[in-house]
Amino acid sequence: MTFWICGTCAVEHAERIDVCAICADERQWVPADGQHWTTLEELAGSGYRTEVVELEPDLFGVSSTPKAGIGQQSKLVRTPAGSLLWDPLGYLDDDAVRRVRELGEVVAIAASHPHMFGVQVEWSRRLGGVPVLVTEADAEWIARPDPVIRLWKGTEEVVPGVTLSQVGGHFPGSAVAHWAAGAGGRGVLLSGDTLFPNPDRSSVSFMRSYPNRIPLSPGVVERVTRHVEQFAFDRVYGNFENRIDADARAVVRRSADRHIAWTRGDFDHLT
């Protein structure tokens, strides 16, 4: 079956439509010269390749060179009960599938939000038809429907110790994945960009749109922060190579308090 990949966000589409709805939304963007479409075959012919690296014991990053679309680094969480592929890439090849399989059986694929859907259905097919989990609130953004897609809401334990949780904010269905055994048992939060580890490595951001710089309100930031505070975690991985290595739960709270204070006007005298 031929399917199309948006050249800007790398989300798979069943049909080559006029414009990718994900990119036409205010949270993303369409190139000045218009919509571009590509295929896996075209990307492979252009020299794309994949890389799998160990980030910490039982957590691996999967990326492509060049970057496909937004260019996220997928995360593969390995447990004795199976693995979760998180924020699937917009590109794959036989080598990537082989290396992922060698690390253990993938039992579920999930994205933090629609920008990270990538070629999720294709990943599922190459990995044996494993379920692709999409939040009900974000189902409208599915551009390649398939029976492997299963909708969920609220909280979903993928395997023991790995829990998906719908946080909202960036998208109504934006989710995080909590891995209890990560960071040496102190807990890891895979945040996508529901909350985004910043370049200073000591703060995170909360945004409706990152490329278009649309912030979330103080109320939503407080809600998102309280939601993730139900989990114990010492480390946060974003949807690229960005991360907060230690004391991440406290970093999230300090960052939320700073965001709320600035957007509330507490520091207007500094502007």
Tab-separated table of C-alpha atoms in Angstrom:
chain	number	residue	atom	x	y	z
A	1	MET	CA	0.000	0.000	0.000
A	2	THR	CA	1.285	3.446	-0.911
A	3	PHE	CA	0.962	6.138	1.723
A	4	TRP	CA	2.260	9.678	1.880
A	5	ILE	CA	4.446	11.443	4.417
A	6	CYS	CA	4.190	15.179	5.059
A	7	GLY	CA	7.562	16.731	4.305
A	8	THR	CA	7.234	19.178	7.206
A	9	CYS	CA	5.951	17.094	10.129
A	10	ALA	CA	6.620	13.578	8.733
A	11	VAL	CA	3.187	12.310	9.759
A	12	GLU	CA	1.831	9.538	7.525
A	13	HIS	CA	-1.293	10.117	5.409
A	14	ALA	CA	-3.476	7.637	3.576
A	15	GLU	CA	-4.081	10.205	0.821
A	16	ARG	CA	-2.085	12.998	-0.745
A	17	ILE	CA	-4.340	15.904	0.172
A	18	ASP	CA	-3.930	19.624	-0.569
A	19	VAL	CA	-2.393	20.454	2.788
A	20	CYS	CA	-1.507	18.538	5.941
A	21	ALA	CA	-4.075	19.534	8.573
A	22	ILE	CA	-1.526	19.116	11.371
A	23	CYS	CA	0.786	21.653	9.728
A	24	ALA	CA	-2.039	24.042	8.792
A	25	ASP	CA	-3.011	24.291	12.461
A	26	GLU	CA	-1.709	27.283	14.460
A	27	ARG	CA	0.634	25.046	16.437
A	28	GLN	CA	2.645	24.072	13.362
A	29	TRP	CA	3.429	25.639	9.966
A	30	VAL	CA	3.272	25.075	6.226
A	31	PRO	CA	6.382	26.045	4.220
A	32	ALA	CA	6.298	29.343	2.336
A	33	ASP	CA	6.501	27.455	-0.948
A	34	GLY	CA	3.586	25.205	-0.047
A	35	GLN	CA	2.882	21.647	0.968
A	36	HIS	CA	5.498	18.978	0.275
A	37	TRP	CA	4.879	15.239	0.216
A	38	THR	CA	7.300	12.338	0.200
A	39	THR	CA	7.381	8.543	0.636
A	40	LEU	CA	9.539	6.075	2.500
A	41	GLU	CA	11.033	4.974	-0.801
A	42	GLU	CA	11.958	8.522	-1.738
A	43	LEU	CA	13.526	9.164	1.665
A	44	ALA	CA	15.520	5.934	1.493
A	45	GLY	CA	16.714	6.873	-1.975
A	46	SER	CA	17.853	10.239	-0.602
A	47	GLY	CA	20.227	8.564	1.832
A	48	TYR	CA	18.180	8.509	5.009
A	49	ARG	CA	19.378	6.111	7.684
A	50	THR	CA	18.476	5.329	11.270
A	51	GLU	CA	20.431	5.113	14.488
A	52	VAL	CA	19.643	3.382	17.776
A	53	VAL	CA	21.584	4.490	20.860
A	54	GLU	CA	21.402	3.527	24.535
A	55	LEU	CA	20.351	6.479	26.702
A	56	GLU	CA	20.404	4.570	29.972
A	57	PRO	CA	19.882	0.915	30.888
A	58	ASP	CA	16.705	-0.327	29.128
A	59	LEU	CA	16.010	3.014	27.427
A	60	PHE	CA	17.052	3.643	23.835
A	61	GLY	CA	16.798	6.561	21.433
A	62	VAL	CA	15.868	6.004	17.783
A	63	SER	CA	16.586	8.804	15.304
A	64	SER	CA	17.173	9.376	11.611
A	65	THR	CA	19.848	11.161	9.625
A	66	PRO	CA	18.897	13.485	8.012
A	67	LYS	CA	16.061	14.380	10.366
A	68	ALA	CA	12.647	13.367	9.041
A	69	GLY	CA	10.076	16.133	9.436
A	70	ILE	CA	10.161	17.608	12.922
A	71	GLY	CA	13.037	15.268	13.652
A	72	GLN	CA	12.119	13.755	16.993
A	73	GLN	CA	14.158	11.139	18.757
A	74	SER	CA	11.871	8.198	19.488
A	75	LYS	CA	12.269	6.461	22.820
A	76	LEU	CA	12.152	2.691	23.270
A	77	VAL	CA	11.461	1.560	26.845
A	78	ARG	CA	12.379	-2.080	27.450
A	79	THR	CA	10.825	-4.122	30.261
A	80	PRO	CA	10.583	-7.852	31.025
A	81	ALA	CA	6.955	-7.727	29.816
A	82	GLY	CA	7.767	-6.012	26.493
A	83	SER	CA	8.746	-2.637	25.095
A	84	LEU	CA	6.993	0.657	24.370
A	85	LEU	CA	7.962	2.649	21.271
A	86	TRP	CA	7.264	6.283	22.167
A	87	ASP	CA	6.955	9.192	19.697
A	88	PRO	CA	7.623	7.032	16.606
A	89	LEU	CA	9.822	8.447	13.867
A	90	GLY	CA	8.549	9.654	10.518
A	91	TYR	CA	11.027	7.320	8.856
A	92	LEU	CA	11.999	3.676	9.199
A	93	ASP	CA	13.964	1.091	7.294
A	94	ASP	CA	14.729	-2.614	7.607
A	95	ASP	CA	17.815	-1.921	9.704
A	96	ALA	CA	15.853	0.122	12.234
A	97	VAL	CA	13.184	-2.561	12.517
A	98	ARG	CA	15.826	-5.261	12.977
A	99	ARG	CA	17.644	-3.380	15.721
A	100	VAL	CA	14.440	-2.512	17.559
A	101	ARG	CA	13.336	-6.151	17.391
A	102	GLU	CA	16.717	-7.291	18.723
A	103	LEU	CA	16.091	-5.234	21.864
A	104	GLY	CA	12.901	-7.149	22.660
A	105	GLU	CA	9.278	-7.474	21.654
A	106	VAL	CA	7.470	-4.165	21.137
A	107	VAL	CA	3.981	-4.510	22.611
A	108	ALA	CA	2.705	-0.971	22.015
A	109	ILE	CA	3.399	2.229	20.091
A	110	ALA	CA	2.242	5.601	21.409
A	111	ALA	CA	2.859	9.261	20.662
A	112	SER	CA	2.776	12.138	23.101
A	113	HIS	CA	0.644	14.178	20.668
A	114	PRO	CA	-0.222	14.395	16.935
A	115	HIS	CA	3.022	16.152	15.914
A	116	MET	CA	4.776	12.941	16.968
A	117	PHE	CA	2.532	10.424	15.159
A	118	GLY	CA	5.256	9.908	12.559
A	119	VAL	CA	4.691	6.747	10.520
A	120	GLN	CA	3.132	5.013	13.508
A	121	VAL	CA	0.978	2.603	11.500
A	122	GLU	CA	3.951	1.581	9.372
A	123	TRP	CA	6.032	0.945	12.494
A	124	SER	CA	3.217	-1.257	13.771
A	125	ARG	CA	3.016	-3.261	10.550
A	126	ARG	CA	6.772	-3.820	10.437
A	127	LEU	CA	6.744	-4.894	14.089
A	128	GLY	CA	3.973	-7.445	13.682
A	129	GLY	CA	0.792	-5.391	14.004
A	130	VAL	CA	1.268	-4.159	17.575
A	131	PRO	CA	-1.355	-1.722	18.907
A	132	VAL	CA	-0.927	1.994	18.189
A	133	LEU	CA	-2.395	3.910	21.126
A	134	VAL	CA	-3.941	7.325	20.374
A	135	THR	CA	-5.882	9.424	22.881
A	136	GLU	CA	-9.571	9.834	22.087
A	137	ALA	CA	-9.200	13.607	22.328
A	138	ASP	CA	-6.659	13.643	19.481
A	139	ALA	CA	-8.294	11.029	17.237
A	140	GLU	CA	-9.379	13.713	14.765
A	141	TRP	CA	-5.721	14.154	13.740
A	142	ILE	CA	-5.273	10.558	12.573
A	143	ALA	CA	-4.516	10.843	8.846
A	144	ARG	CA	-3.894	7.167	8.138
A	145	PRO	CA	-6.677	5.170	9.792
A	146	ASP	CA	-5.938	1.515	10.434
A	147	PRO	CA	-7.318	-1.320	12.579
A	148	VAL	CA	-4.080	-1.352	14.627
A	149	ILE	CA	-5.018	2.031	16.134
A	150	ARG	CA	-6.677	1.776	19.534
A	151	LEU	CA	-8.127	4.804	21.299
A	152	TRP	CA	-7.622	5.435	25.001
A	153	LYS	CA	-8.159	8.188	27.555
A	154	GLY	CA	-7.135	9.023	31.071
A	155	THR	CA	-4.535	6.466	32.129
A	156	GLU	CA	-3.265	3.343	30.406
A	157	GLU	CA	-0.735	0.912	31.842
A	158	VAL	CA	1.061	-0.437	28.779
A	159	VAL	CA	3.125	-2.970	30.724
A	160	PRO	CA	3.791	-3.201	34.467
A	161	GLY	CA	5.719	-0.100	35.470
A	162	VAL	CA	5.086	1.880	32.264
A	163	THR	CA	2.003	4.108	32.375
A	164	LEU	CA	0.582	6.491	29.804
A	165	SER	CA	-1.245	9.475	31.262
A	166	GLN	CA	-3.312	12.076	29.406
A	167	VAL	CA	-2.177	15.485	30.613
A	168	GLY	CA	-3.539	17.892	28.000
A	169	GLY	CA	-2.151	21.375	27.451
A	170	HIS	CA	-0.250	21.386	24.161
A	171	PHE	CA	-3.106	19.294	22.691
A	172	PRO	CA	-6.198	18.136	24.610
A	173	GLY	CA	-4.891	14.588	24.323
A	174	SER	CA	-1.247	15.369	25.044
A	175	ALA	CA	0.230	12.569	27.115
A	176	VAL	CA	3.322	11.562	29.033
A	177	ALA	CA	4.756	8.123	29.709
A	178	HIS	CA	5.959	7.318	33.219
A	179	TRP	CA	8.586	4.596	33.585
A	180	ALA	CA	8.862	3.702	37.250
A	181	ALA	CA	12.094	1.698	36.973
A	182	GLY	CA	13.967	4.380	35.044
A	183	ALA	CA	16.828	6.493	36.402
A	184	GLY	CA	17.948	3.675	38.654
A	185	GLY	CA	14.500	3.241	40.157
A	186	ARG	CA	13.934	6.946	40.821
A	187	GLY	CA	11.557	7.217	37.867
A	188	VAL	CA	11.606	8.703	34.368
A	189	LEU	CA	9.022	10.865	32.643
A	190	LEU	CA	8.909	10.778	28.835
A	191	SER	CA	7.286	14.127	28.206
A	192	GLY	CA	7.292	14.684	24.441
A	193	ASP	CA	6.784	18.417	24.464
A	194	THR	CA	3.853	18.336	26.864
A	195	LEU	CA	6.569	19.916	28.954
A	196	PHE	CA	9.798	20.652	27.131
A	197	PRO	CA	13.290	20.384	28.667
A	198	ASN	CA	15.081	23.606	27.780
A	199	PRO	CA	18.646	24.132	26.533
A	200	ASP	CA	19.712	25.360	29.992
A	201	ARG	CA	19.073	21.803	31.267
A	202	SER	CA	17.524	23.230	34.426
A	203	SER	CA	14.039	24.276	33.322
A	204	VAL	CA	11.116	23.206	31.147
A	205	SER	CA	8.620	25.119	29.003
A	206	PHE	CA	4.858	24.831	28.579
A	207	MET	CA	3.513	26.001	25.213
A	208	ARG	CA	0.516	25.648	22.950
A	209	SER	CA	2.868	26.203	20.008
A	210	TYR	CA	6.630	25.988	20.191
A	211	PRO	CA	7.483	27.156	16.638
A	212	ASN	CA	4.896	29.971	16.768
A	213	ARG	CA	5.576	30.893	20.419
A	214	ILE	CA	2.032	30.638	21.784
A	215	PRO	CA	2.126	30.155	25.571
A	216	LEU	CA	-0.312	28.263	27.736
A	217	SER	CA	-2.281	30.087	30.419
A	218	PRO	CA	-1.286	30.074	34.097
A	219	GLY	CA	-4.263	27.877	34.923
A	220	VAL	CA	-3.384	25.231	32.349
A	221	VAL	CA	0.281	25.182	33.387
A	222	GLU	CA	-0.707	24.629	37.006
A	223	ARG	CA	-3.091	21.846	35.952
A	224	VAL	CA	-0.444	20.123	33.836
A	225	THR	CA	2.131	20.382	36.617
A	226	ARG	CA	-0.154	19.005	39.285
A	227	HIS	CA	-1.033	16.143	36.971
A	228	VAL	CA	2.562	15.018	36.466
A	229	GLU	CA	3.359	15.542	40.156
A	230	GLN	CA	1.327	12.406	40.887
A	231	PHE	CA	4.342	10.459	39.584
A	232	ALA	CA	7.753	9.967	41.143
A	233	PHE	CA	10.457	10.892	38.637
A	234	ASP	CA	14.009	12.151	38.798
A	235	ARG	CA	14.648	12.476	35.063
A	236	VAL	CA	12.697	13.861	32.100
A	237	TYR	CA	13.314	13.103	28.447
A	238	GLY	CA	11.812	15.398	25.817
A	239	ASN	CA	11.014	14.446	22.249
A	240	PHE	CA	14.481	15.271	20.904
A	241	GLU	CA	17.798	14.758	22.713
A	242	ASN	CA	16.736	17.251	25.384
A	243	ARG	CA	16.516	16.053	28.958
A	244	ILE	CA	16.640	17.017	32.612
A	245	ASP	CA	19.092	14.596	34.175
A	246	ALA	CA	18.283	14.911	37.868
A	247	ASP	CA	15.816	16.442	40.329
A	248	ALA	CA	13.401	16.793	37.420
A	249	ARG	CA	10.198	16.780	39.463
A	250	ALA	CA	11.393	19.856	41.365
A	251	VAL	CA	12.585	21.445	38.117
A	252	VAL	CA	9.101	21.069	36.636
A	253	ARG	CA	7.512	22.758	39.657
A	254	ARG	CA	10.000	25.662	39.663
A	255	SER	CA	9.523	26.124	35.920
A	256	ALA	CA	5.748	26.122	36.285
A	257	ASP	CA	5.876	28.708	39.065
A	258	ARG	CA	8.125	30.917	36.912
A	259	HIS	CA	5.866	30.589	33.856
A	260	ILE	CA	2.774	31.382	35.919
A	261	ALA	CA	4.385	34.425	37.515
A	262	TRP	CA	5.562	35.884	34.195
A	263	THR	CA	2.271	35.322	32.366
A	264	ARG	CA	0.324	36.672	35.332
A	265	GLY	CA	2.277	39.917	35.139
A	266	ASP	CA	4.315	39.617	38.341
A	267	PHE	CA	7.482	40.699	36.548
A	268	ASP	CA	6.110	43.341	34.205
A	269	HIS	CA	8.296	45.893	35.976
A	270	LEU	CA	11.330	44.175	34.443
A	271	THR	CA	10.098	44.722	30.897
